[in-house]
Amino acid sequence: MSLTNYPKFKISINPDSKKTQGLQPGDIVRRQYSDGISTIYTLMVVLAVGLDEVPNDKGVIVKSHYFIGALLEGDIPNSQQVLDFVRTTNLFNADRSGAIYMTASDSDAPFLKVLDKLGTEKSLCLPYLSGSSVNQPSKNIYACIGESFLTTSYSKYSNGSYRAYKVIKKTTTNNAVQIKVTFLDSLQIQDKVLISYKIRTNKNITLPFSFGYTDNSSYDASGSVSSKGDWEYKLHIVQIDAPSRNTRSFLIDLASLSQNDWVEIAELNIIKLSDVANFSDAGKAIIGNLNSTVDPIFGSLKGYGIHTQNFYATQNVGIAGTLTAGDSNGFSSTFYAGRIYKNMIKNSLNCDFNNTADKVDIKIPAKIGSAYKFKTNTTLHRLTCRESGWSINNKGDIITFSIWIYSSNITTLNLYQNTNLIDSWNIYQGWRRYYTSFPVTESGDPFYINFETNEPLIVCSPQLEKGDIVSQYQPTDGTLKEDSEGYGAWFCEGGIGGTIQNPLLKLGPDGSIRSRNDNFYILPDGSAYFKGQVEIGDKSTINGTTLIKDGTINTDVLNVRAIFAKNIETETIVGGNLTFQKGKIGGWLIEANRLTSETTPGRDHIELSTIGGIQAIVASKTIWQLSPTGSGILASGKIRWDKNGNTTIAGWNISDTQLYSTPTSNNEKIELNSNGSIQSLTGSTVNWLFSKDGSGKLARGNVTWDKAGNLSLIGSITAAGGTIGGWTINSTSIKKNNIYLGSDGSIYHTSNYWKLNNDGSGQLAGGAIKWGTDGVWNVDKITAKSGSIAAWNIDGDSIYSGTKQANNDFTSTGITLSSAGALRAKQFRIDTNGNAFFKGTLSAATGTFSGNLSAAGGTFSGNLSAAGGTFKGSLSAAGGTFTGTLSGVNGDFSGRITSSSGSIGGWVIDSNSIYTGTKWNGSANWTNGITIHNNAIVTYTCIFKKDGSGQLADGKIKWDASGNLTIDGSVKVNATITAEQVNALTLTTTKGTIGGWNITSNAIYKNSVYWGSDGSLYNGNYWKLNNDGSGRLANGNITWTATGDLNITGTINAKGGTFTGELKGVVGSFKKLTCYDTDPSKPAGMISFDGSNNLWFSGNMYHQGGYRFYSGDIWCRGGFGARRMNTLQTGYSVNNGFYCVDGPNQAGEPGDTSKYVKVVFPYKTSNNNLVYYDVPLDASTSTSIPGFTANVFIIQHGNAGTVRYNLIGSNGQVVIVVNTHNNYSRYIASNGQWVEVHGGECAIFIKVHYGYLIPNISSTLVGAGWMCVAKYDNGW
């Protein structure tokens, strides 16, 4: 990835230079000078501007303007160099795109060059529209991916920025959302690209971006861009690593946005660094020496003059040479005044390439003439320019040859005059005009220009002219005016007199000459027309024959077009042929090709035409017509016939045997035949037919019927009613009696006896038998003597799987359920006599057995009752009662065992004890063994009685039923003692608790409060009382020493007190503060408050430090000065203002900060419906600067509309209104009127009570009491 981390430099202006900073973000600035050793050159883009306050050499705070620039190329600036930068353009601000370059030291100096649009004219992407074709290249369109999940909008202007594109995320369910711009890729490896834009968001956020191929297969660079909310200027510099492809794209990923989050980017510009750095092609005008100027039409210019795109003159313009007006491609066939003989090629429109090039049909730059493509079977292509001898007559003359060439590739072309090499051209892609100047070399052959190349170049519009300066192309057509000194004027069309678009005398592009209303005209073929009378003298002749003879017209030469006569009135004409092109005869109007009764335009008429025959025209439509070819129409064309007799009526064709419609493009038609049938055909296929006998067909024969009514149908029948085969049809079914065929695919009986559904489910026997789509059957009752169900066999007395077992025995396989009452399986069985046999384990929750229970083992979670039992394995049960003998190897009982005798695990069971050894006798304090008696538990050394008393350690530790403990003196206790009271002379303990306090070896503590063994009492760092009398309180903010020194870092609030020493404090509150000098009995001054919240100072007052002093009234008997006046400035929006707490040091939209406190001007409407905004000169108490009063109001926004403000202030308040935008006026309310403050103008306003004004005005008037004192226009 090649995202360039460009270095940034802060360039400050020396405050002693008295210069100001005029730069803005986005400006391209450069410096270039020679220090006598080398040339110093630096190109930067301005990222930010600002104003520092720094001390000068004398320690005085002065202002120093600066800008922060990103180094694009060139030398790194340092303070030892000249740091004078000039702006050449801006990457987005159209008002700052131009510059003037003036030099007297460059090559071909002196000249002055006007530069413009250097930063945008060659942009790869400069969007000013929004669109949806996200991957289609367009340098002018913002687009996005995932548009259905977004709300997008484009604004020409958005809160101070232009060309803004806003995207709001509507949902968080889709993360594939991006802002993406795509443009045609002309980038090469190692090119550097600038990506410049502004961004703002609704919250602090960081978004990924990338730049590379549109299909995301490769990125030239990627990174992230952060936004803190308001507009921020961003610049990325990318070095291209991948070769050129069709398109590239720049995208910002919006996946991290939450619902309703938004991003807005503005003034995006993507441009190559080389196009910004090199301004040789950005010149829009140059004055001075033109030798360095190369024009695509005129070539290399020479001498002094002006070369510009537009030229306007309000006074006189004198031209001693040639004046040519042509199109942008050098085609001079629009207007020309100068030397007539310029292009010396005999025929430049249709060139003679001597069969080395073919004429091709292609649009050419000059828009006139032919283009020729060089053949590839030869490398030398010969253009014949002049005849033999021409080069001899013009030997040594300097001439210039030019020609337009189109190439698909970059190549080289050698140029020869006959056999003499005169130049070698580098040919580039596309159409370009190439030229060269050379002296004519003598040759006895015709004058040729030979082109040597292998490429199939396309050429057109060659020109050969005198001198070494190429001029606009002048087409020639084979006729040249060889008078080289002849001058004149020529234009392709126009006129004389009248207006430009409607002259009195018109010169038409077809070569005609006409009057304004065609009262006369002369056509290129020599014919003419004169509406008025033409006077012909007696001596007038035509082709040598007298036109007027003895006072009459000589009919031998009579031709109306030739003699331009208007009217000829005579009863007879004797002579030769008579030709009339205009006039009337017998009320009929004569025209060049018709005789008509249309004597006034638009009148209904009949006309006889040499082209259309005879016809009647009514309401400009032909009603009937008889043409010279024999065709005609009647009834306005409803009846027609052609010269072959083919006739149509209302669009129907008529033949001898049928009437048929005109076949369509698919050869479809309808025929009415003379045999009585009517049919529709496509080609020869019959679509439908109705025969005379009543038979017919439809749907190309899929439906047919005969005259007897028999119908044959191939295909589907759709019907909502009727009957078929006795079955009734309705919209949802076909039915017969109680049987229905439903349209849902089911068939059923209406009484629900049976039903077959279309999903495969159904029922039978009135629902007693049912089955679902899963194949499961539900049957109320099954009676079967044989068969099988799910691998179970059925016979006369059993249902079984595997091998049937008919006897009281185990099965070999499977299970048998006998109707006699037996259940037999391979591992268990229950016989018909009730006996059950289990080969495995018997597990049950509970059980009752009247007989003996025999098993290998078993587990019972409930009670087990039996008369007796034998278990070969383990027996587990929750409880149980055996009236007989229970014999087993072992047992596990989770319930209760009840026994009054016996033994268990070596313990003897009797009626009141379980014991080992000797049973306790009921009175002694010991026994030989262990006895668990119903009154006590007794061992050899311990006893625990039922009443709670007992003893341990052979009686050395005893306690009675009341809890009294007796410990023999020989017993040592190593334990924690918990007691309500301990009575002793001395108690030493290092652990435990006492009264809820914990005991350690060096402290007693409770929670975080410690009583140390050193005599201190403390609670962490909150407070401490040391044993020497010192201590601390309030987290150490109050401390005192053992000698009584008290230190308090906070505030002391006291109702009274006396300090005999020095009192030092930071803050405090008091009702009255009396200040004393050295004598405490003599007060030097006092500060106090009264009940009206007034602050009173008595004695002299001295204030120093800080930047503010607030007071209701200040009475000054001496000098009183202020460094600045409080200022309120607007932002870029008409209704946003900023109180400049530290002065107006930042233009534009500074943002809501402690130095610029934002205020929104309320929107209001006056009584006559004029919109205005209230401007509060005093900051409200809801702001962070209550009481701030503005005396300067700066209006800096560039809104082009009419903007009005109403100042809100106090009587006697003076404010200076400053309009810093020189292009627009603003309006201030004054006693119901609006005072215009022109662009660049300052005006002083003062407010007085409206009651002072005579005549009196209403207090409700907008601006009541505000009066304009003075204005001055500082226009620049």
Short mmCIF file of N, CA and C in Angstrom, two decimals, residues 99-196:
data_model
loop_
_atom_site.label_atom_id
_atom_site.label_comp_id
_atom_site.label_asym_id
_atom_site.label_seq_id
_atom_site.Cartn_x
_atom_site.Cartn_y
_atom_site.Cartn_z
N ALA A 99 -4.62 32.75 -10.65
CA ALA A 99 -3.41 33.46 -10.21
C ALA A 99 -2.80 34.17 -11.41
N ILE A 100 -1.90 35.09 -11.15
CA ILE A 100 -1.17 35.80 -12.20
C ILE A 100 0.31 35.51 -12.02
N TYR A 101 0.94 35.08 -13.12
CA TYR A 101 2.38 34.80 -13.11
C TYR A 101 3.06 35.82 -14.02
N MET A 102 3.90 36.63 -13.44
CA MET A 102 4.57 37.70 -14.19
C MET A 102 6.08 37.52 -14.03
N THR A 103 6.80 37.54 -15.14
CA THR A 103 8.23 37.27 -15.08
C THR A 103 8.99 38.14 -16.08
N ALA A 104 10.19 38.48 -15.68
CA ALA A 104 11.12 39.15 -16.59
C ALA A 104 12.41 38.37 -16.69
N SER A 105 12.47 37.18 -16.00
CA SER A 105 13.71 36.42 -15.97
C SER A 105 13.59 35.06 -16.64
N ASP A 106 12.38 34.56 -16.86
CA ASP A 106 12.23 33.27 -17.52
C ASP A 106 12.70 33.34 -18.97
N SER A 107 12.91 32.18 -19.54
CA SER A 107 13.18 32.14 -20.98
C SER A 107 12.00 32.74 -21.73
N ASP A 108 12.30 33.45 -22.81
CA ASP A 108 11.28 34.12 -23.64
C ASP A 108 10.51 35.18 -22.85
N ALA A 109 11.10 35.67 -21.73
CA ALA A 109 10.48 36.78 -21.01
C ALA A 109 10.72 38.07 -21.80
N PRO A 110 9.97 39.14 -21.52
CA PRO A 110 8.99 39.25 -20.44
C PRO A 110 7.60 38.84 -20.92
N PHE A 111 6.81 38.34 -19.96
CA PHE A 111 5.40 38.08 -20.26
C PHE A 111 4.63 37.98 -18.95
N LEU A 112 3.35 38.19 -19.06
CA LEU A 112 2.42 38.06 -17.93
C LEU A 112 1.42 36.99 -18.32
N LYS A 113 1.27 35.95 -17.45
CA LYS A 113 0.38 34.85 -17.75
C LYS A 113 -0.72 34.76 -16.68
N VAL A 114 -1.96 34.66 -17.14
CA VAL A 114 -3.10 34.48 -16.25
C VAL A 114 -3.40 32.98 -16.14
N LEU A 115 -3.37 32.45 -14.90
CA LEU A 115 -3.61 31.04 -14.65
C LEU A 115 -5.00 30.87 -14.04
N ASP A 116 -5.66 29.78 -14.35
CA ASP A 116 -6.96 29.52 -13.75
C ASP A 116 -7.28 28.03 -13.83
N LYS A 117 -8.02 27.56 -12.82
CA LYS A 117 -8.54 26.19 -12.75
C LYS A 117 -7.43 25.14 -12.80
N LEU A 118 -6.26 25.53 -12.30
CA LEU A 118 -5.15 24.58 -12.26
C LEU A 118 -5.48 23.40 -11.37
N GLY A 119 -6.25 23.63 -10.31
CA GLY A 119 -6.54 22.56 -9.36
C GLY A 119 -7.76 21.74 -9.69
N THR A 120 -8.52 22.08 -10.74
CA THR A 120 -9.76 21.35 -11.02
C THR A 120 -9.93 20.98 -12.50
N GLU A 121 -9.27 21.69 -13.41
CA GLU A 121 -9.54 21.48 -14.83
C GLU A 121 -9.17 20.08 -15.28
N LYS A 122 -8.14 19.51 -14.70
CA LYS A 122 -7.71 18.16 -15.08
C LYS A 122 -8.02 17.14 -13.99
N SER A 123 -9.02 17.42 -13.18
CA SER A 123 -9.38 16.50 -12.10
C SER A 123 -9.82 15.15 -12.66
N LEU A 124 -9.40 14.10 -11.98
CA LEU A 124 -9.90 12.75 -12.32
C LEU A 124 -11.33 12.58 -11.83
N CYS A 125 -11.63 13.22 -10.67
CA CYS A 125 -12.98 13.11 -10.10
C CYS A 125 -13.30 14.41 -9.39
N LEU A 126 -14.38 15.07 -9.81
CA LEU A 126 -14.82 16.32 -9.21
C LEU A 126 -16.35 16.31 -9.21
N PRO A 127 -16.97 15.51 -8.31
CA PRO A 127 -18.42 15.29 -8.41
C PRO A 127 -19.24 16.50 -7.99
N TYR A 128 -20.28 16.75 -8.76
CA TYR A 128 -21.26 17.79 -8.41
C TYR A 128 -22.68 17.29 -8.65
N LEU A 129 -22.86 15.97 -8.76
CA LEU A 129 -24.17 15.35 -8.90
C LEU A 129 -24.18 14.07 -8.07
N SER A 130 -25.37 13.55 -7.81
CA SER A 130 -25.49 12.25 -7.16
C SER A 130 -26.13 11.28 -8.14
N GLY A 131 -25.74 10.02 -8.05
CA GLY A 131 -26.26 9.01 -8.97
C GLY A 131 -26.25 7.65 -8.32
N SER A 132 -26.71 6.65 -9.08
CA SER A 132 -26.80 5.28 -8.54
C SER A 132 -25.89 4.30 -9.25
N SER A 133 -25.25 4.71 -10.36
CA SER A 133 -24.38 3.80 -11.10
C SER A 133 -23.02 3.79 -10.42
N VAL A 134 -22.92 2.99 -9.35
CA VAL A 134 -21.77 3.10 -8.47
C VAL A 134 -20.48 2.64 -9.13
N ASN A 135 -20.56 1.68 -10.06
CA ASN A 135 -19.35 1.17 -10.69
C ASN A 135 -19.16 1.69 -12.11
N GLN A 136 -20.02 2.62 -12.56
CA GLN A 136 -19.88 3.23 -13.87
C GLN A 136 -19.03 4.49 -13.73
N PRO A 137 -18.02 4.66 -14.56
CA PRO A 137 -17.13 5.80 -14.38
C PRO A 137 -17.81 7.12 -14.72
N SER A 138 -17.66 8.08 -13.84
CA SER A 138 -18.12 9.45 -14.07
C SER A 138 -17.40 10.34 -13.08
N LYS A 139 -16.66 11.30 -13.59
CA LYS A 139 -15.92 12.20 -12.72
C LYS A 139 -16.84 13.17 -11.98
N ASN A 140 -18.11 13.22 -12.34
CA ASN A 140 -19.01 14.24 -11.80
C ASN A 140 -20.06 13.69 -10.84
N ILE A 141 -20.01 12.40 -10.45
CA ILE A 141 -21.11 11.79 -9.71
C ILE A 141 -20.62 11.19 -8.40
N TYR A 142 -21.32 11.57 -7.28
CA TYR A 142 -21.22 10.83 -6.03
C TYR A 142 -22.16 9.62 -6.11
N ALA A 143 -21.75 8.50 -5.55
CA ALA A 143 -22.62 7.32 -5.53
C ALA A 143 -22.34 6.54 -4.25
N CYS A 144 -23.16 5.49 -4.03
CA CYS A 144 -22.98 4.70 -2.82
C CYS A 144 -23.39 3.26 -3.09
N ILE A 145 -22.83 2.35 -2.29
CA ILE A 145 -23.18 0.93 -2.31
C ILE A 145 -24.16 0.69 -1.16
N GLY A 146 -25.17 -0.16 -1.42
CA GLY A 146 -26.20 -0.42 -0.42
C GLY A 146 -27.19 0.71 -0.29
N GLU A 147 -27.58 1.28 -1.44
CA GLU A 147 -28.44 2.46 -1.42
C GLU A 147 -29.79 2.18 -0.76
N SER A 148 -30.29 0.94 -0.85
CA SER A 148 -31.59 0.63 -0.25
C SER A 148 -31.55 0.69 1.28
N PHE A 149 -30.36 0.64 1.87
CA PHE A 149 -30.23 0.72 3.32
C PHE A 149 -29.85 2.12 3.77
N LEU A 150 -29.79 3.07 2.82
CA LEU A 150 -29.32 4.42 3.12
C LEU A 150 -30.32 5.45 2.62
N THR A 151 -30.25 6.63 3.18
CA THR A 151 -30.93 7.81 2.64
C THR A 151 -29.85 8.77 2.19
N THR A 152 -29.85 9.12 0.90
CA THR A 152 -28.79 9.97 0.35
C THR A 152 -29.39 11.28 -0.14
N SER A 153 -28.57 12.32 -0.13
CA SER A 153 -29.00 13.62 -0.66
C SER A 153 -27.78 14.39 -1.11
N TYR A 154 -27.97 15.20 -2.13
CA TYR A 154 -26.89 16.06 -2.63
C TYR A 154 -27.33 17.51 -2.49
N SER A 155 -26.41 18.38 -2.03
CA SER A 155 -26.69 19.81 -1.88
C SER A 155 -25.55 20.60 -2.51
N LYS A 156 -25.94 21.64 -3.23
CA LYS A 156 -24.91 22.52 -3.77
C LYS A 156 -24.16 23.23 -2.65
N TYR A 157 -24.86 23.48 -1.55
CA TYR A 157 -24.25 24.19 -0.41
C TYR A 157 -24.79 23.59 0.88
N SER A 158 -23.92 23.32 1.82
CA SER A 158 -24.34 22.73 3.08
C SER A 158 -23.49 23.28 4.21
N ASN A 159 -24.04 24.26 4.92
CA ASN A 159 -23.44 24.77 6.15
C ASN A 159 -21.97 25.16 5.98
N GLY A 160 -21.70 25.89 4.90
CA GLY A 160 -20.35 26.41 4.70
C GLY A 160 -19.52 25.66 3.69
N SER A 161 -20.01 24.56 3.17
CA SER A 161 -19.27 23.78 2.18
C SER A 161 -20.13 23.54 0.95
N TYR A 162 -19.46 23.36 -0.18
CA TYR A 162 -20.16 23.19 -1.45
C TYR A 162 -20.02 21.75 -1.94
N ARG A 163 -20.88 21.40 -2.90
CA ARG A 163 -20.87 20.07 -3.52
C ARG A 163 -20.91 18.99 -2.42
N ALA A 164 -21.94 19.03 -1.59
CA ALA A 164 -22.02 18.16 -0.41
C ALA A 164 -22.91 16.95 -0.69
N TYR A 165 -22.46 15.80 -0.24
CA TYR A 165 -23.19 14.53 -0.42
C TYR A 165 -23.38 13.90 0.96
N LYS A 166 -24.64 13.74 1.37
CA LYS A 166 -24.95 13.26 2.71
C LYS A 166 -25.57 11.87 2.64
N VAL A 167 -25.13 10.99 3.55
CA VAL A 167 -25.62 9.61 3.62
C VAL A 167 -26.06 9.33 5.04
N ILE A 168 -27.32 8.88 5.20
CA ILE A 168 -27.86 8.50 6.50
C ILE A 168 -28.14 6.99 6.48
N LYS A 169 -27.63 6.27 7.46
CA LYS A 169 -27.85 4.82 7.52
C LYS A 169 -29.21 4.55 8.16
N LYS A 170 -30.09 3.85 7.43
CA LYS A 170 -31.44 3.61 7.91
C LYS A 170 -31.55 2.40 8.83
N THR A 171 -30.62 1.46 8.73
CA THR A 171 -30.74 0.21 9.48
C THR A 171 -29.35 -0.32 9.78
N THR A 172 -29.26 -1.20 10.76
CA THR A 172 -27.98 -1.85 11.08
C THR A 172 -27.94 -3.28 10.58
N THR A 173 -28.95 -3.71 9.81
CA THR A 173 -29.01 -5.11 9.39
C THR A 173 -28.09 -5.41 8.24
N ASN A 174 -27.58 -4.42 7.56
CA ASN A 174 -26.69 -4.65 6.43
C ASN A 174 -25.45 -3.79 6.60
N ASN A 175 -24.28 -4.43 6.53
CA ASN A 175 -23.03 -3.70 6.71
C ASN A 175 -22.34 -3.37 5.41
N ALA A 176 -22.89 -3.83 4.25
CA ALA A 176 -22.25 -3.57 2.96
C ALA A 176 -22.71 -2.22 2.43
N VAL A 177 -22.31 -1.14 3.12
CA VAL A 177 -22.68 0.22 2.72
C VAL A 177 -21.41 1.06 2.63
N GLN A 178 -21.29 1.79 1.52
CA GLN A 178 -20.08 2.57 1.27
C GLN A 178 -20.43 3.79 0.43
N ILE A 179 -19.68 4.88 0.63
CA ILE A 179 -19.66 5.98 -0.33
C ILE A 179 -18.57 5.65 -1.34
N LYS A 180 -18.91 5.71 -2.64
CA LYS A 180 -17.96 5.28 -3.65
C LYS A 180 -18.05 6.17 -4.88
N VAL A 181 -16.91 6.68 -5.33
CA VAL A 181 -16.84 7.42 -6.59
C VAL A 181 -15.92 6.67 -7.54
N THR A 182 -16.29 6.61 -8.81
CA THR A 182 -15.58 5.84 -9.82
C THR A 182 -15.27 6.74 -11.01
N PHE A 183 -14.06 6.62 -11.55
CA PHE A 183 -13.66 7.48 -12.65
C PHE A 183 -12.79 6.68 -13.62
N LEU A 184 -12.66 7.19 -14.85
CA LEU A 184 -11.84 6.55 -15.85
C LEU A 184 -10.38 6.59 -15.42
N ASP A 185 -9.71 5.48 -15.60
CA ASP A 185 -8.34 5.32 -15.09
C ASP A 185 -7.33 5.70 -16.17
N SER A 186 -6.59 6.77 -15.93
CA SER A 186 -5.48 7.16 -16.81
C SER A 186 -4.17 7.20 -16.04
N LEU A 187 -4.15 6.58 -14.84
CA LEU A 187 -2.99 6.66 -13.97
C LEU A 187 -1.94 5.63 -14.37
N GLN A 188 -0.72 6.01 -14.20
CA GLN A 188 0.42 5.14 -14.49
C GLN A 188 1.19 4.88 -13.20
N ILE A 189 1.97 3.80 -13.22
CA ILE A 189 2.79 3.47 -12.05
C ILE A 189 3.73 4.64 -11.74
N GLN A 190 3.87 4.95 -10.46
CA GLN A 190 4.67 6.05 -9.91
C GLN A 190 3.96 7.40 -9.95
N ASP A 191 2.78 7.48 -10.57
CA ASP A 191 2.00 8.72 -10.46
C ASP A 191 1.62 8.94 -9.00
N LYS A 192 1.51 10.21 -8.62
CA LYS A 192 1.00 10.56 -7.30
C LYS A 192 -0.35 11.25 -7.46
N VAL A 193 -1.27 10.88 -6.58
CA VAL A 193 -2.64 11.37 -6.67
C VAL A 193 -2.99 12.08 -5.36
N LEU A 194 -3.63 13.25 -5.47
CA LEU A 194 -4.13 13.99 -4.32
C LEU A 194 -5.63 13.70 -4.17
N ILE A 195 -6.05 13.30 -2.98
CA ILE A 195 -7.47 13.11 -2.67
C ILE A 195 -7.82 14.15 -1.61
N SER A 196 -8.57 15.16 -2.01
CA SER A 196 -8.88 16.30 -1.15
C SER A 196 -10.39 16.36 -0.95
#
